[in-house]
CSV table of C-alpha atoms in Angstrom, one decimal:
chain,number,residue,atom,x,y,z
Q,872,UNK,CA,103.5,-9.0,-19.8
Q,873,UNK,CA,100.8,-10.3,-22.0
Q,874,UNK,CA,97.7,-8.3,-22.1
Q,875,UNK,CA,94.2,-10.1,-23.8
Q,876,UNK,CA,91.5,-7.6,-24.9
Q,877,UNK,CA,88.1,-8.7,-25.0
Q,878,UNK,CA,86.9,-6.6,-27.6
Q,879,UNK,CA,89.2,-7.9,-30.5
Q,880,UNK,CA,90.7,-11.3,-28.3
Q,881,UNK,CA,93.9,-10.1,-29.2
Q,882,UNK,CA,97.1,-11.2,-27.1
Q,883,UNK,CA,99.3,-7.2,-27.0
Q,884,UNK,CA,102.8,-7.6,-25.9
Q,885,UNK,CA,103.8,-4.9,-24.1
Q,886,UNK,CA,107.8,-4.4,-24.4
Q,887,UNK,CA,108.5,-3.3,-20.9
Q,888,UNK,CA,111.9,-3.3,-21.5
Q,889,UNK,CA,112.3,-0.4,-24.0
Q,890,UNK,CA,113.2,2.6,-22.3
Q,891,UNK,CA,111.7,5.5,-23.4
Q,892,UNK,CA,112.9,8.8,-22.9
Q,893,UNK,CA,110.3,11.6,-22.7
Q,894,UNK,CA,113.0,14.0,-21.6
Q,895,UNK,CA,116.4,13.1,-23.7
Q,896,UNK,CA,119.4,14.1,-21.7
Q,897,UNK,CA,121.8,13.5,-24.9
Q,898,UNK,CA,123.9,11.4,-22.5
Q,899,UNK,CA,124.8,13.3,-19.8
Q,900,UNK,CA,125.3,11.9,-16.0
Q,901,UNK,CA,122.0,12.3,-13.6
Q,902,UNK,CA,123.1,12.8,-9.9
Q,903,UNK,CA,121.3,11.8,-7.3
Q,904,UNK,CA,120.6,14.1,-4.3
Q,905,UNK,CA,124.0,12.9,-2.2
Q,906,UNK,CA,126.0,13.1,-4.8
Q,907,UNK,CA,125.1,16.9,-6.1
Q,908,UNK,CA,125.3,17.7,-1.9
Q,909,UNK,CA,128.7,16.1,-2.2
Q,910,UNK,CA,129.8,17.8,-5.4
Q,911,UNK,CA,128.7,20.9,-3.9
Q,912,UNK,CA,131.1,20.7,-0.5
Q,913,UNK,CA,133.9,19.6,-3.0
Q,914,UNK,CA,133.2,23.3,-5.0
Q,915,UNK,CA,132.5,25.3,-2.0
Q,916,UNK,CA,135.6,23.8,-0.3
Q,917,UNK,CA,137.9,24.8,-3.4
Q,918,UNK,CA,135.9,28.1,-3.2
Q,919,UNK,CA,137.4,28.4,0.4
Q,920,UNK,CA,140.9,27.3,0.0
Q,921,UNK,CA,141.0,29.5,-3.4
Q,922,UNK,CA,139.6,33.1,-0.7
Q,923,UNK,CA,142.1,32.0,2.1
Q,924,UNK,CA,145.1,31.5,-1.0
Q,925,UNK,CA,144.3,34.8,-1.7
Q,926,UNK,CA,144.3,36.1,1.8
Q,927,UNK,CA,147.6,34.3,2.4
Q,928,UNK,CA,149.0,36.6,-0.9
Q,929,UNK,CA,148.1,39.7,1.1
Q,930,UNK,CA,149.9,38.5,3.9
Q,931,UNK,CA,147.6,36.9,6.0
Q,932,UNK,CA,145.8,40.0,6.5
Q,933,UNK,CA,142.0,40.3,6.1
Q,934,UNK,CA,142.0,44.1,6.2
Q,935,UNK,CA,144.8,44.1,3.3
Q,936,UNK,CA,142.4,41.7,1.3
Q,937,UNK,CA,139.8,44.0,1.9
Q,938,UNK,CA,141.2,46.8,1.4
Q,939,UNK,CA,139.8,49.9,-0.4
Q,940,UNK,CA,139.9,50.0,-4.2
Q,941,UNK,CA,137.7,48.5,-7.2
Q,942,UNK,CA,138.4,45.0,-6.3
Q,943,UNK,CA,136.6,45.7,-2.4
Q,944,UNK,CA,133.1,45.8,-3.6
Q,945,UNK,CA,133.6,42.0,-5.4
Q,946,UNK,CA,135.7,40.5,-2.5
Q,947,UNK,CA,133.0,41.5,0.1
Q,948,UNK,CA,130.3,40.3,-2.0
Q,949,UNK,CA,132.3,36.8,-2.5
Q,950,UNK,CA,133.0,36.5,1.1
Q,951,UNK,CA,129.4,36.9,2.0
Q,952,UNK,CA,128.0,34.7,-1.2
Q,953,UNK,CA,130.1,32.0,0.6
Q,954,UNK,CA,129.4,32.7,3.8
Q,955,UNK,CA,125.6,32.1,3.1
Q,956,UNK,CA,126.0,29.4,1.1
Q,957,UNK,CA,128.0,27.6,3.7
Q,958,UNK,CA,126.1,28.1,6.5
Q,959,UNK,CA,123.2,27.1,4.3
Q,960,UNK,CA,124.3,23.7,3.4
Q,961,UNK,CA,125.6,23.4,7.7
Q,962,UNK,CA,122.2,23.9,8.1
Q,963,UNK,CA,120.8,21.2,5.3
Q,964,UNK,CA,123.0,18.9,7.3
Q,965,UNK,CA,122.1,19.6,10.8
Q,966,UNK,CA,118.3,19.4,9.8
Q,967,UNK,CA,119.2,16.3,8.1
Q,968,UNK,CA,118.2,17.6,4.3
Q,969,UNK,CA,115.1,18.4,5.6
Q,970,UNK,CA,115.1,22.2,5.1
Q,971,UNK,CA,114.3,23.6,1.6
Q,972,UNK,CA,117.7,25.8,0.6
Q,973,UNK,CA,115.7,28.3,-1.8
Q,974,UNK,CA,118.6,30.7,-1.4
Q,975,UNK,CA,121.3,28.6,-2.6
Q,976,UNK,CA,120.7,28.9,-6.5
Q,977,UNK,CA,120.8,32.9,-6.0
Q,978,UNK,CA,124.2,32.0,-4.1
Q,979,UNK,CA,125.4,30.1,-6.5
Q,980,UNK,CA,124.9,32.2,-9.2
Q,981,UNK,CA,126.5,35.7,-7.5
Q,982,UNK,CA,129.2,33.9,-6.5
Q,983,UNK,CA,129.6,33.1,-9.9
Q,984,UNK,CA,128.8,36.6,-11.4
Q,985,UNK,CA,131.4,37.7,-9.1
Q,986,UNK,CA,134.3,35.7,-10.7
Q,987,UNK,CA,133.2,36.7,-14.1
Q,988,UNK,CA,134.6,39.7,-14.7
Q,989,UNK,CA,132.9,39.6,-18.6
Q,990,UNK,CA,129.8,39.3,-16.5
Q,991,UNK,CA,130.3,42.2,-13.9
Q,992,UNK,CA,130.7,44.5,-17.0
Q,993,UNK,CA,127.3,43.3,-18.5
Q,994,UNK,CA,125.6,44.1,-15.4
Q,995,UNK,CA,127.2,47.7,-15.4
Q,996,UNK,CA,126.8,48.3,-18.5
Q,997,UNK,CA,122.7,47.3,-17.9
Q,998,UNK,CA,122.7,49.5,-15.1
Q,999,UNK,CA,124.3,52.1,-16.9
Q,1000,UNK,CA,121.4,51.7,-19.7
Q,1001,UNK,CA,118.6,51.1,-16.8
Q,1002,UNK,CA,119.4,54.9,-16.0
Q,1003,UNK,CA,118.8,56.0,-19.8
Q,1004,UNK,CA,115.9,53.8,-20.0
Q,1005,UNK,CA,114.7,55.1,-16.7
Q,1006,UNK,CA,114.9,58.7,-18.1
Q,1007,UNK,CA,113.3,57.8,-21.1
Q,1008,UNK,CA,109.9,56.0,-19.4
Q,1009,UNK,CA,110.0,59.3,-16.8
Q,1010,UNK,CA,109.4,61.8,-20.1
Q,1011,UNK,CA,107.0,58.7,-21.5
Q,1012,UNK,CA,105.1,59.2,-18.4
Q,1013,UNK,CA,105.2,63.3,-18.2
Q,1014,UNK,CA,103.4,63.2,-21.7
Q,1015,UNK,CA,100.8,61.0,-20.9
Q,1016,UNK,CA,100.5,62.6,-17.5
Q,1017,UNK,CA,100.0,65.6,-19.9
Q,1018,UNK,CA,97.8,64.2,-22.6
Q,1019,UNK,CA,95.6,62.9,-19.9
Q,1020,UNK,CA,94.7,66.3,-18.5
Q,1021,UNK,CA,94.2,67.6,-21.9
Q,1022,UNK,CA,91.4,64.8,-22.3
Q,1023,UNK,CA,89.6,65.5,-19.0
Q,1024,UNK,CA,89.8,69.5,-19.7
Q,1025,UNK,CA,88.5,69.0,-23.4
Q,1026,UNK,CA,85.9,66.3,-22.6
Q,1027,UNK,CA,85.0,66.7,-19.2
Q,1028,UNK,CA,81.4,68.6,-19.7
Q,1029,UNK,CA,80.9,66.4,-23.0
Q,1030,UNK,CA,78.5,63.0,-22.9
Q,1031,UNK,CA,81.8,61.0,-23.7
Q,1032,UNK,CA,83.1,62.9,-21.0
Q,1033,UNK,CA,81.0,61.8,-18.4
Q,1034,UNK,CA,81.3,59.0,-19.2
Q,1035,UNK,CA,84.6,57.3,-18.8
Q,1036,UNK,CA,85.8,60.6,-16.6
């Protein structure tokens, strides 16, 4: 379109067809909404298949696939990961994608976690160092629990004391 301003009567052509990107997505693929909802049955499906595979490997026994051992913790949490998910995304099509699925990222990534197994030992090994770290902010604490009550022993009949105690 041709714009005239009245302060300089100068014709501007805007170039409407130049596309500018304020975001640059270095070429990757956009998906609209359906097509992310479809992408995710197609993963959750595989997901599926890939748990009732391993099942069948056990012999088609659900309490051999669960059975006790290191593996039990991650194949429970998989199983319900999915679960949710899946009965997430029934309900997204039963309200007819009006409900908001704020769960499904969380989901999504523990059911991820959960077949990483370079990502199960991170999180051990933080929880291993939240414990030394947790010990560390409990003796942190003691001495300033200890400091402090030196302060309002020392300064408690002072002027400074009065004040801020």
């Amino acid at each position: 379109p041709v714009h005239n301003d009245t302060d300089t009567n100068q014709t501007v052509q805007y170039d409407t067809d130049r596309i500018v990107e304020y975001y640059p997505n270095t070429g990757t693929v956009h998906l609209t909404e359906m097509q992310a909802i479809y992408i995710e049955w197609c993963c959750v499906t595989v997901l599926w298949l890939f748990l009732f595979v391993s099942i069948g490997r056990d012999g088609l026994s659900v309490k051999t696939y669960f059975r006790k051992g290191g593996a039990q913790r991650v194949r429970i949490i998989v199983t319900f990961a999915l679960t949710m998910l899946t009965c997430g995304m029934i309900a997204d099509v039963v309200s007819q994608f009006t409900l908001p699925r704020f769960m499904a990222p969380y989901w999504r990534l523990i059911i991820l976690i959960s077949f990483s197994r370079e990502s199960q030992r991170e999180i051990e090994t933080m929880f291993k160092l939240a414990v030394e770290v947790f010990n560390c902010m409990i003796l942190l604490l003691a001495f300033i629990i200890f400091y402090a009550w030196i302060g309002v022993v020392l300064f408690y009949d002072h002027p400074e004391g009065k004040q801020y105690f």
